[in-house]
Amino acid sequence: MNERAIVDTNVLIAANGQKDCPQATTSCCLKAAQALRHIQQQGQIVIDDQWLILNEYKHKVNPSGQPGLGDSFLKWVLTNLKNMTCVEQVKITPKGNSFAEFPADPELATFDPSDHKFVAVAIVAKPPPPILNATDSDWANHYKELTSAGITIQFLCPNVVTPQHTH
């Protein structure tokens, strides 16, 4: 089965271990690493075609592939960029500090603009893949609005971040 996913940068950072991601528990770091390995072995990452996600990855982890599992995952993505069985690239439309595809819900006005690209990719990619999150509370804080917009968020570390189903 070829499972598709969008991967928030915090998953790569958590997979590199607690040195890079002190808020992540050992268990969280392990779950992040397992999720990345799963994508590499039998899945597909979905990213934008303008390198917005890749450039954020490159800013936060080492594209040489060393020394952590998050670094290794970035190297795998870069190596397989043109291999459509491993990497799906979709076109998103920048609009101000967001994207035309980002939901117009006023409740999302406080959602971190640097994460808008992941949501835009999820909306454009068909069928919409889940967004993997390890340690970013913004996904949990806006869970209700994001899921109402058709976004699926997979919380790898629910003990670190849990959705707030009500406000």
Tab-separated table of C-alpha atoms in Angstrom:
chain	number	residue	atom	x	y	z
A	1	MET	CA	0.000	0.000	0.000
A	2	ASN	CA	1.354	3.382	-1.005
A	3	GLU	CA	0.364	5.750	1.785
A	4	ARG	CA	0.665	9.457	1.125
A	5	ALA	CA	1.388	12.083	3.758
A	6	ILE	CA	2.363	15.694	4.210
A	7	VAL	CA	5.042	16.023	6.862
A	8	ASP	CA	5.343	19.103	9.074
A	9	THR	CA	8.952	20.118	9.639
A	10	ASN	CA	8.635	19.407	13.375
A	11	VAL	CA	8.411	15.682	12.571
A	12	LEU	CA	11.876	15.753	10.977
A	13	ILE	CA	13.237	17.737	13.925
A	14	ALA	CA	11.695	15.323	16.453
A	15	ALA	CA	13.064	12.343	14.491
A	16	ASN	CA	16.533	13.820	14.962
A	17	GLY	CA	16.109	13.314	18.711
A	18	GLN	CA	15.696	15.256	21.931
A	19	LYS	CA	18.901	17.206	21.396
A	20	ASP	CA	17.165	19.018	18.508
A	21	CYS	CA	13.658	18.833	19.957
A	22	PRO	CA	13.740	19.061	23.765
A	23	GLN	CA	9.942	19.215	24.111
A	24	ALA	CA	9.637	15.776	22.512
A	25	THR	CA	9.715	12.708	24.708
A	26	THR	CA	11.880	9.744	23.751
A	27	SER	CA	8.696	7.979	22.681
A	28	CYS	CA	7.711	10.966	20.516
A	29	CYS	CA	11.120	11.024	18.796
A	30	LEU	CA	10.780	7.299	18.095
A	31	LYS	CA	7.253	7.688	16.660
A	32	ALA	CA	8.443	10.547	14.416
A	33	ALA	CA	11.350	8.418	13.167
A	34	GLN	CA	9.044	5.436	12.547
A	35	ALA	CA	6.607	7.613	10.573
A	36	LEU	CA	9.416	8.903	8.347
A	37	ARG	CA	10.802	5.397	7.815
A	38	HIS	CA	7.318	4.179	6.904
A	39	ILE	CA	6.994	6.869	4.211
A	40	GLN	CA	10.446	6.021	2.847
A	41	GLN	CA	9.707	2.290	2.701
A	42	GLN	CA	6.132	2.189	1.469
A	43	GLY	CA	4.714	5.659	1.177
A	44	GLN	CA	4.881	8.945	-0.622
A	45	ILE	CA	5.487	12.452	0.681
A	46	VAL	CA	3.388	15.250	-0.789
A	47	ILE	CA	5.060	18.666	-1.073
A	48	ASP	CA	4.634	21.882	-3.039
A	49	ASP	CA	6.427	22.322	-6.373
A	50	GLN	CA	7.998	25.665	-5.371
A	51	TRP	CA	10.356	24.254	-2.716
A	52	LEU	CA	8.609	26.138	0.106
A	53	ILE	CA	8.377	23.006	2.252
A	54	LEU	CA	11.806	21.745	1.152
A	55	ASN	CA	13.454	25.079	1.933
A	56	GLU	CA	11.929	25.020	5.416
A	57	TYR	CA	13.215	21.466	5.890
A	58	LYS	CA	16.675	22.534	4.678
A	59	HIS	CA	16.675	25.420	7.149
A	60	LYS	CA	15.845	23.137	10.110
A	61	VAL	CA	17.629	19.852	9.353
A	62	ASN	CA	20.787	18.817	7.511
A	63	PRO	CA	20.319	17.913	3.818
A	64	SER	CA	23.567	15.902	3.896
A	65	GLY	CA	21.540	13.171	5.606
A	66	GLN	CA	23.611	13.186	8.794
A	67	PRO	CA	23.507	12.654	11.693
A	68	GLY	CA	19.805	12.158	12.503
A	69	LEU	CA	16.849	10.312	11.008
A	70	GLY	CA	15.153	13.622	10.133
A	71	ASP	CA	18.300	14.623	8.229
A	72	SER	CA	18.282	11.250	6.481
A	73	PHE	CA	14.636	11.735	5.488
A	74	LEU	CA	15.381	15.124	3.903
A	75	LYS	CA	18.216	13.582	1.903
A	76	TRP	CA	15.819	10.829	0.756
A	77	VAL	CA	13.245	13.436	-0.378
A	78	LEU	CA	15.889	15.423	-2.268
A	79	THR	CA	17.295	12.255	-3.863
A	80	ASN	CA	13.821	11.089	-4.927
A	81	LEU	CA	12.402	14.475	-5.937
A	82	LYS	CA	11.721	13.354	-9.520
A	83	ASN	CA	10.554	9.858	-8.507
A	84	MET	CA	6.774	10.263	-8.461
A	85	THR	CA	6.262	7.025	-6.548
A	86	CYS	CA	8.145	8.594	-3.609
A	87	VAL	CA	7.465	12.326	-3.951
A	88	GLU	CA	4.309	14.004	-5.223
A	89	GLN	CA	4.627	17.716	-5.956
A	90	VAL	CA	1.530	19.908	-6.193
A	91	LYS	CA	1.093	23.521	-7.231
A	92	ILE	CA	-0.080	25.978	-4.581
A	93	THR	CA	-0.744	29.663	-5.143
A	94	PRO	CA	1.022	32.225	-2.905
A	95	LYS	CA	-1.285	35.041	-1.849
A	96	GLY	CA	0.126	37.659	0.535
A	97	ASN	CA	1.589	35.811	3.513
A	98	SER	CA	-0.664	32.826	2.809
A	99	PHE	CA	-2.052	30.874	-0.143
A	100	ALA	CA	-5.164	31.134	-2.304
A	101	GLU	CA	-6.047	27.562	-1.296
A	102	PHE	CA	-5.909	28.258	2.470
A	103	PRO	CA	-9.404	28.212	4.040
A	104	ALA	CA	-11.008	31.638	4.488
A	105	ASP	CA	-12.249	30.729	8.000
A	106	PRO	CA	-11.741	33.735	10.341
A	107	GLU	CA	-11.058	31.252	13.177
A	108	LEU	CA	-7.827	30.358	11.336
A	109	ALA	CA	-6.560	33.962	11.419
A	110	THR	CA	-4.208	33.076	14.292
A	111	PHE	CA	-2.941	29.850	12.683
A	112	ASP	CA	0.831	30.049	12.148
A	113	PRO	CA	1.407	31.507	8.643
A	114	SER	CA	4.513	29.326	8.208
A	115	ASP	CA	2.214	26.272	8.352
A	116	HIS	CA	-0.257	27.574	5.736
A	117	LYS	CA	1.747	25.862	2.978
A	118	PHE	CA	1.089	22.423	4.491
A	119	VAL	CA	-2.666	23.126	4.593
A	120	ALA	CA	-2.650	24.460	1.019
A	121	VAL	CA	-0.850	21.310	-0.175
A	122	ALA	CA	-3.397	19.125	1.668
A	123	ILE	CA	-6.277	20.933	-0.027
A	124	VAL	CA	-4.767	20.716	-3.533
A	125	ALA	CA	-3.570	17.087	-3.350
A	126	LYS	CA	-6.278	14.627	-4.344
A	127	PRO	CA	-7.272	12.693	-2.386
A	128	PRO	CA	-6.118	14.889	0.492
A	129	PRO	CA	-3.354	13.158	2.482
A	130	PRO	CA	-3.019	13.585	6.254
A	131	ILE	CA	-0.612	16.118	7.712
A	132	LEU	CA	1.776	14.481	10.186
A	133	ASN	CA	2.530	16.538	13.294
A	134	ALA	CA	4.761	15.679	16.240
A	135	THR	CA	5.185	18.684	18.530
A	136	ASP	CA	3.450	21.777	17.106
A	137	SER	CA	0.507	22.822	19.307
A	138	ASP	CA	-0.894	25.138	16.622
A	139	TRP	CA	-2.329	22.107	14.796
A	140	ALA	CA	-4.148	21.065	17.968
A	141	ASN	CA	-5.302	24.598	18.780
A	142	HIS	CA	-6.949	24.887	15.346
A	143	TYR	CA	-7.986	21.243	15.013
A	144	LYS	CA	-11.731	21.906	14.766
A	145	GLU	CA	-11.428	24.531	12.021
A	146	LEU	CA	-8.850	22.550	10.043
A	147	THR	CA	-10.860	19.331	10.132
A	148	SER	CA	-13.982	21.290	9.138
A	149	ALA	CA	-12.016	22.407	6.057
A	150	GLY	CA	-11.340	18.762	5.172
A	151	ILE	CA	-7.819	18.572	6.625
A	152	THR	CA	-6.761	15.383	8.396
A	153	ILE	CA	-4.077	15.819	11.039
A	154	GLN	CA	-2.228	12.819	12.374
A	155	PHE	CA	-0.832	13.535	15.828
A	156	LEU	CA	2.228	11.324	16.264
A	157	CYS	CA	2.774	12.468	19.848
A	158	PRO	CA	-0.625	12.972	21.494
A	159	ASN	CA	1.070	13.058	24.912
A	160	VAL	CA	2.938	16.193	23.736
A	161	VAL	CA	0.118	17.806	21.740
A	162	THR	CA	-3.588	17.057	21.943
A	163	PRO	CA	-6.434	18.567	19.940
A	164	GLN	CA	-8.727	21.018	21.652
A	165	HIS	CA	-12.094	19.862	20.354
A	166	THR	CA	-13.917	22.789	21.925
A	167	HIS	CA	-13.007	26.397	22.459
